[in-house]
C-alpha cells in the first residue's frame, strides 16, 4: 500500500483546502442524512406496524381471513376461540378486542379544544392476563382497570391529538375525558407506540370495552366478535404441529398463523402491497445518487486543480494503477469522515421525530452499517468515475 505507507497523498489532497473539505463533508453528510432518514422511516414503518404483535403473548394468532392488515376491522366469531382451546396441545386461547372507528377520545381539560380524535381501543379479559400482553406496565395496573369506566393511555400517543399529563398519574386521573360519547377516567399509562394507522392507544377491560362499543355487533353481545385470538401451546409441544391441527379443525373463515408468521405477513403487506415501502426505497436510492454527484464534483475539482502535479508524477513513471488506488483511498477517507457528522445529525433527527410522532424510530447497528456501506460505495464509485480525468493527464503538456 504505497499510497498509505509513503506520502499520504490521498489524505493531503483532501485536507490541503479546509474550506473545500468542509463543503465536501457538508454535502456527503447531507446525503448520509437523506439515506438514514429513508432507511429509518422504512424500518420504523415495519417496527411500528408489528409492535402490537410483538407485545402480545402466545404462540399462535387467530385472525379473520378478511383481515388483510392489522388495522383492518375484520372480526371472527368468538366460537373459534373456544374451538381452538379444545384442540390437543393447546394450553389456552384468549380473545383480544380492538376498535378504532367508534373510538373517539376527547379532552375536556382547561384550555383544551374538546375536539375528538380517533384512538385505538384494545380490550381484553383481565383474568386472562398475563397470557395476553407481555408488557409489565399493563400487568401492574390491573387493579385500576377493574374499576368501571377506566382505561390506560399509551404514553407514546401523539401529543398533538392527545395532550394528557401521561407522566403524572394523579393529574391524569383528574382530566375530564370522554370516549365514544361517554365519560372515561384515564387511570394510568403504558407504552406501546403509534403506527401509520393509529395515532394513539387505550387498553381497558373487556367489560368496559363492551360498554363503550356496544355497536360492534348489531344484535347481541359485542364481545361475541373477536379481532385477535391468542393461543398458547403446551410446553414441549411443537408449535407448527398444533397450528396445523387448529387450522384443520376450524372453518376457513379464520387464518391460523404462528406469531412470527403473522408478524412477517404484516410486514410483507406494507412492504409489497402498498406504495409506502417502494417510496422509502426510492428515497434511499435518490440519497445515494445525490451523494455520488456531490462526491464526484469534489474529487473531480481536486483532480482538475492538480493536473500539472499528476502529469509530473506520470512523467516520473507512476503507473495508472497507482492513481486509481490513490483516488479509491481518497474516496474511502471522504466516506468515513463525511459519514460521522451525517450519522450524528441523523441520530438527533431520529430522537426528535420519535418523540414527536411516537413511531419506533431507532438507529440500529445493522442500519448504521448499511448506510456506511452505501456511503463507502458511493464515494469510491464517484472517485473511480472522476479518475478518468486524471488518467488523461499528458506529461508532454508540461513542456
mmCIF file of C-alpha atoms in Angstrom, residues 198-383:
data_model
loop_
_atom_site.group_PDB
_atom_site.id
_atom_site.type_symbol
_atom_site.label_atom_id
_atom_site.label_comp_id
_atom_site.label_asym_id
_atom_site.label_seq_id
_atom_site.Cartn_x
_atom_site.Cartn_y
_atom_site.Cartn_z
ATOM 1 C CA UNK A 198 -53.148 4.633 14.748
ATOM 2 C CA UNK A 199 -52.226 7.904 16.499
ATOM 3 C CA UNK A 200 -52.597 6.505 19.994
ATOM 4 C CA UNK A 201 -53.824 3.587 22.088
ATOM 5 C CA UNK A 202 -56.034 2.804 25.060
ATOM 6 C CA UNK A 203 -56.271 -0.510 26.908
ATOM 7 C CA UNK A 204 -59.228 -1.461 29.083
ATOM 8 C CA UNK A 205 -61.102 -4.424 30.476
ATOM 9 C CA UNK A 206 -63.396 -6.361 28.166
ATOM 10 C CA UNK A 207 -66.316 -5.306 30.376
ATOM 11 C CA UNK A 208 -65.585 -1.605 29.870
ATOM 12 C CA UNK A 209 -64.842 -2.234 26.198
ATOM 13 C CA UNK A 210 -68.321 -3.719 25.703
ATOM 14 C CA UNK A 211 -69.890 -0.712 27.427
ATOM 15 C CA UNK A 212 -68.186 1.848 25.194
ATOM 16 C CA UNK A 213 -68.669 -0.023 21.927
ATOM 17 C CA UNK A 214 -71.986 -1.894 22.012
ATOM 18 C CA UNK A 215 -72.425 -1.271 18.253
ATOM 19 C CA UNK A 216 -69.673 -3.742 17.327
ATOM 20 C CA UNK A 217 -72.352 -6.368 16.883
ATOM 21 C CA UNK A 218 -75.717 -5.227 15.632
ATOM 22 C CA UNK A 219 -77.638 -7.698 17.734
ATOM 23 C CA UNK A 220 -76.282 -9.434 20.797
ATOM 24 C CA UNK A 221 -73.130 -9.303 22.871
ATOM 25 C CA UNK A 222 -70.418 -7.015 21.349
ATOM 26 C CA UNK A 223 -67.779 -9.366 22.786
ATOM 27 C CA UNK A 224 -69.038 -12.242 20.623
ATOM 28 C CA UNK A 225 -66.919 -10.914 17.740
ATOM 29 C CA UNK A 226 -63.153 -11.012 18.196
ATOM 30 C CA UNK A 227 -60.295 -9.172 16.478
ATOM 31 C CA UNK A 228 -57.377 -11.387 17.524
ATOM 32 C CA UNK A 229 -57.136 -14.796 19.149
ATOM 33 C CA UNK A 230 -54.086 -15.553 21.308
ATOM 34 C CA UNK A 231 -53.279 -19.258 21.530
ATOM 35 C CA UNK A 232 -50.730 -20.739 23.941
ATOM 36 C CA UNK A 233 -49.251 -24.131 23.142
ATOM 37 C CA UNK A 234 -48.452 -26.621 25.895
ATOM 38 C CA UNK A 235 -44.817 -26.726 26.926
ATOM 39 C CA UNK A 236 -42.717 -29.132 24.870
ATOM 40 C CA UNK A 237 -45.271 -29.419 22.058
ATOM 41 C CA UNK A 238 -44.283 -28.373 18.535
ATOM 42 C CA UNK A 239 -45.976 -25.067 17.655
ATOM 43 C CA UNK A 240 -46.241 -25.785 13.929
ATOM 44 C CA UNK A 241 -47.900 -29.168 14.615
ATOM 45 C CA UNK A 242 -50.523 -27.537 16.821
ATOM 46 C CA UNK A 243 -51.033 -24.736 14.301
ATOM 47 C CA UNK A 244 -51.769 -27.278 11.541
ATOM 48 C CA UNK A 245 -54.084 -29.148 13.888
ATOM 49 C CA UNK A 246 -56.086 -25.992 14.703
ATOM 50 C CA UNK A 247 -56.186 -24.996 11.040
ATOM 51 C CA UNK A 248 -57.682 -28.349 10.064
ATOM 52 C CA UNK A 249 -60.225 -28.095 12.885
ATOM 53 C CA UNK A 250 -61.542 -24.568 12.277
ATOM 54 C CA UNK A 251 -63.706 -23.375 9.359
ATOM 55 C CA UNK A 252 -61.868 -21.411 6.677
ATOM 56 C CA UNK A 253 -63.168 -18.029 7.892
ATOM 57 C CA UNK A 254 -60.064 -17.603 10.062
ATOM 58 C CA UNK A 255 -56.320 -17.689 9.440
ATOM 59 C CA UNK A 256 -54.191 -19.681 11.880
ATOM 60 C CA UNK A 257 -50.654 -18.273 11.995
ATOM 61 C CA UNK A 258 -47.673 -18.562 14.262
ATOM 62 C CA UNK A 259 -46.823 -15.283 15.951
ATOM 63 C CA UNK A 260 -43.703 -14.891 13.811
ATOM 64 C CA UNK A 261 -45.696 -15.824 10.717
ATOM 65 C CA UNK A 262 -48.312 -13.168 11.457
ATOM 66 C CA UNK A 263 -45.598 -10.575 12.074
ATOM 67 C CA UNK A 264 -43.971 -11.429 8.717
ATOM 68 C CA UNK A 265 -47.350 -11.310 6.958
ATOM 69 C CA UNK A 266 -47.981 -7.813 8.317
ATOM 70 C CA UNK A 267 -44.513 -6.610 7.292
ATOM 71 C CA UNK A 268 -44.904 -8.068 3.815
ATOM 72 C CA UNK A 269 -48.263 -6.357 3.380
ATOM 73 C CA UNK A 270 -46.821 -2.885 3.998
ATOM 74 C CA UNK A 271 -43.680 -3.632 2.017
ATOM 75 C CA UNK A 272 -45.185 -5.240 -1.076
ATOM 76 C CA UNK A 273 -48.877 -4.319 -1.172
ATOM 77 C CA UNK A 274 -48.618 -0.584 -0.528
ATOM 78 C CA UNK A 275 -46.506 2.103 -2.256
ATOM 79 C CA UNK A 276 -45.009 3.159 1.078
ATOM 80 C CA UNK A 277 -42.163 0.640 1.066
ATOM 81 C CA UNK A 278 -41.347 1.499 -2.557
ATOM 82 C CA UNK A 279 -41.312 5.235 -1.762
ATOM 83 C CA UNK A 280 -38.774 4.820 1.027
ATOM 84 C CA UNK A 281 -36.581 2.559 -1.118
ATOM 85 C CA UNK A 282 -36.716 5.188 -3.887
ATOM 86 C CA UNK A 283 -35.748 7.867 -1.351
ATOM 87 C CA UNK A 284 -32.705 5.845 -0.314
ATOM 88 C CA UNK A 285 -31.632 5.479 -3.953
ATOM 89 C CA UNK A 286 -32.099 9.223 -4.518
ATOM 90 C CA UNK A 287 -29.913 9.972 -1.493
ATOM 91 C CA UNK A 288 -27.291 7.592 -2.893
ATOM 92 C CA UNK A 289 -27.349 9.330 -6.292
ATOM 93 C CA UNK A 290 -27.160 12.797 -4.700
ATOM 94 C CA UNK A 291 -24.126 11.633 -2.749
ATOM 95 C CA UNK A 292 -22.439 10.314 -5.910
ATOM 96 C CA UNK A 293 -22.947 13.662 -7.670
ATOM 97 C CA UNK A 294 -21.569 15.657 -4.716
ATOM 98 C CA UNK A 295 -18.599 13.358 -4.173
ATOM 99 C CA UNK A 296 -17.839 13.268 -7.911
ATOM 100 C CA UNK A 297 -17.755 17.076 -8.059
ATOM 101 C CA UNK A 298 -15.411 17.272 -5.061
ATOM 102 C CA UNK A 299 -12.904 14.727 -6.375
ATOM 103 C CA UNK A 300 -13.137 15.905 -9.994
ATOM 104 C CA UNK A 301 -12.422 19.515 -8.975
ATOM 105 C CA UNK A 302 -9.493 18.398 -6.845
ATOM 106 C CA UNK A 303 -8.053 16.426 -9.759
ATOM 107 C CA UNK A 304 -8.534 19.348 -12.170
ATOM 108 C CA UNK A 305 -6.692 21.696 -9.775
ATOM 109 C CA UNK A 306 -3.683 19.362 -9.605
ATOM 110 C CA UNK A 307 -3.458 18.191 -13.200
ATOM 111 C CA UNK A 308 0.081 19.554 -13.631
ATOM 112 C CA UNK A 309 1.291 17.734 -10.487
ATOM 113 C CA UNK A 310 -0.322 14.491 -11.613
ATOM 114 C CA UNK A 311 1.185 14.869 -15.095
ATOM 115 C CA UNK A 312 4.609 15.297 -13.438
ATOM 116 C CA UNK A 313 4.119 12.094 -11.455
ATOM 117 C CA UNK A 314 3.152 10.287 -14.634
ATOM 118 C CA UNK A 315 6.280 11.636 -16.344
ATOM 119 C CA UNK A 316 8.294 10.243 -13.390
ATOM 120 C CA UNK A 317 6.945 6.782 -14.165
ATOM 121 C CA UNK A 318 3.999 6.358 -11.797
ATOM 122 C CA UNK A 319 1.539 3.898 -13.320
ATOM 123 C CA UNK A 320 -2.220 4.280 -13.769
ATOM 124 C CA UNK A 321 -2.882 1.671 -11.058
ATOM 125 C CA UNK A 322 -1.158 3.964 -8.508
ATOM 126 C CA UNK A 323 -3.532 6.826 -9.297
ATOM 127 C CA UNK A 324 -6.581 4.551 -9.231
ATOM 128 C CA UNK A 325 -5.592 3.275 -5.767
ATOM 129 C CA UNK A 326 -4.934 6.829 -4.572
ATOM 130 C CA UNK A 327 -8.355 8.077 -5.699
ATOM 131 C CA UNK A 328 -10.061 4.986 -4.214
ATOM 132 C CA UNK A 329 -8.372 5.712 -0.858
ATOM 133 C CA UNK A 330 -9.390 9.365 -1.146
ATOM 134 C CA UNK A 331 -12.992 8.264 -1.714
ATOM 135 C CA UNK A 332 -12.805 5.902 1.288
ATOM 136 C CA UNK A 333 -11.450 8.656 3.550
ATOM 137 C CA UNK A 334 -14.083 11.065 2.308
ATOM 138 C CA UNK A 335 -16.804 8.480 3.062
ATOM 139 C CA UNK A 336 -15.628 7.794 6.613
ATOM 140 C CA UNK A 337 -15.030 11.439 7.544
ATOM 141 C CA UNK A 338 -18.333 12.537 5.946
ATOM 142 C CA UNK A 339 -20.338 9.681 7.487
ATOM 143 C CA UNK A 340 -19.652 10.644 11.102
ATOM 144 C CA UNK A 341 -21.328 14.109 11.143
ATOM 145 C CA UNK A 342 -24.159 12.769 8.958
ATOM 146 C CA UNK A 343 -24.804 9.938 11.420
ATOM 147 C CA UNK A 344 -24.757 12.271 14.437
ATOM 148 C CA UNK A 345 -27.258 14.654 12.836
ATOM 149 C CA UNK A 346 -29.439 11.686 11.804
ATOM 150 C CA UNK A 347 -29.386 10.374 15.387
ATOM 151 C CA UNK A 348 -30.691 13.743 16.606
ATOM 152 C CA UNK A 349 -33.387 13.778 13.912
ATOM 153 C CA UNK A 350 -34.428 10.222 14.878
ATOM 154 C CA UNK A 351 -34.814 11.195 18.528
ATOM 155 C CA UNK A 352 -36.807 14.317 17.714
ATOM 156 C CA UNK A 353 -39.172 12.529 15.315
ATOM 157 C CA UNK A 354 -39.597 9.516 17.618
ATOM 158 C CA UNK A 355 -40.707 11.821 20.459
ATOM 159 C CA UNK A 356 -42.910 13.903 18.161
ATOM 160 C CA UNK A 357 -44.650 11.032 16.333
ATOM 161 C CA UNK A 358 -44.421 8.051 18.704
ATOM 162 C CA UNK A 359 -43.034 5.867 15.890
ATOM 163 C CA UNK A 360 -40.433 3.175 16.588
ATOM 164 C CA UNK A 361 -37.703 5.300 15.007
ATOM 165 C CA UNK A 362 -34.380 3.947 16.276
ATOM 166 C CA UNK A 363 -30.859 3.851 14.853
ATOM 167 C CA UNK A 364 -29.827 0.214 14.965
ATOM 168 C CA UNK A 365 -26.335 -1.148 14.307
ATOM 169 C CA UNK A 366 -27.429 -3.009 11.124
ATOM 170 C CA UNK A 367 -28.981 0.224 9.779
ATOM 171 C CA UNK A 368 -25.837 2.227 10.541
ATOM 172 C CA UNK A 369 -23.618 -0.408 8.879
ATOM 173 C CA UNK A 370 -25.944 -0.489 5.862
ATOM 174 C CA UNK A 371 -25.755 3.296 5.370
ATOM 175 C CA UNK A 372 -21.978 3.282 5.985
ATOM 176 C CA UNK A 373 -21.582 0.627 3.276
ATOM 177 C CA UNK A 374 -23.694 2.686 0.871
ATOM 178 C CA UNK A 375 -21.607 5.773 1.684
ATOM 179 C CA UNK A 376 -18.310 3.971 1.026
ATOM 180 C CA UNK A 377 -19.594 2.517 -2.256
ATOM 181 C CA UNK A 378 -20.958 5.947 -3.198
ATOM 182 C CA UNK A 379 -17.663 7.772 -2.587
ATOM 183 C CA UNK A 380 -15.375 5.152 -4.139
ATOM 184 C CA UNK A 381 -17.631 4.789 -7.215
ATOM 185 C CA UNK A 382 -17.714 8.547 -7.771
ATOM 186 C CA UNK A 383 -13.923 8.675 -7.313
#
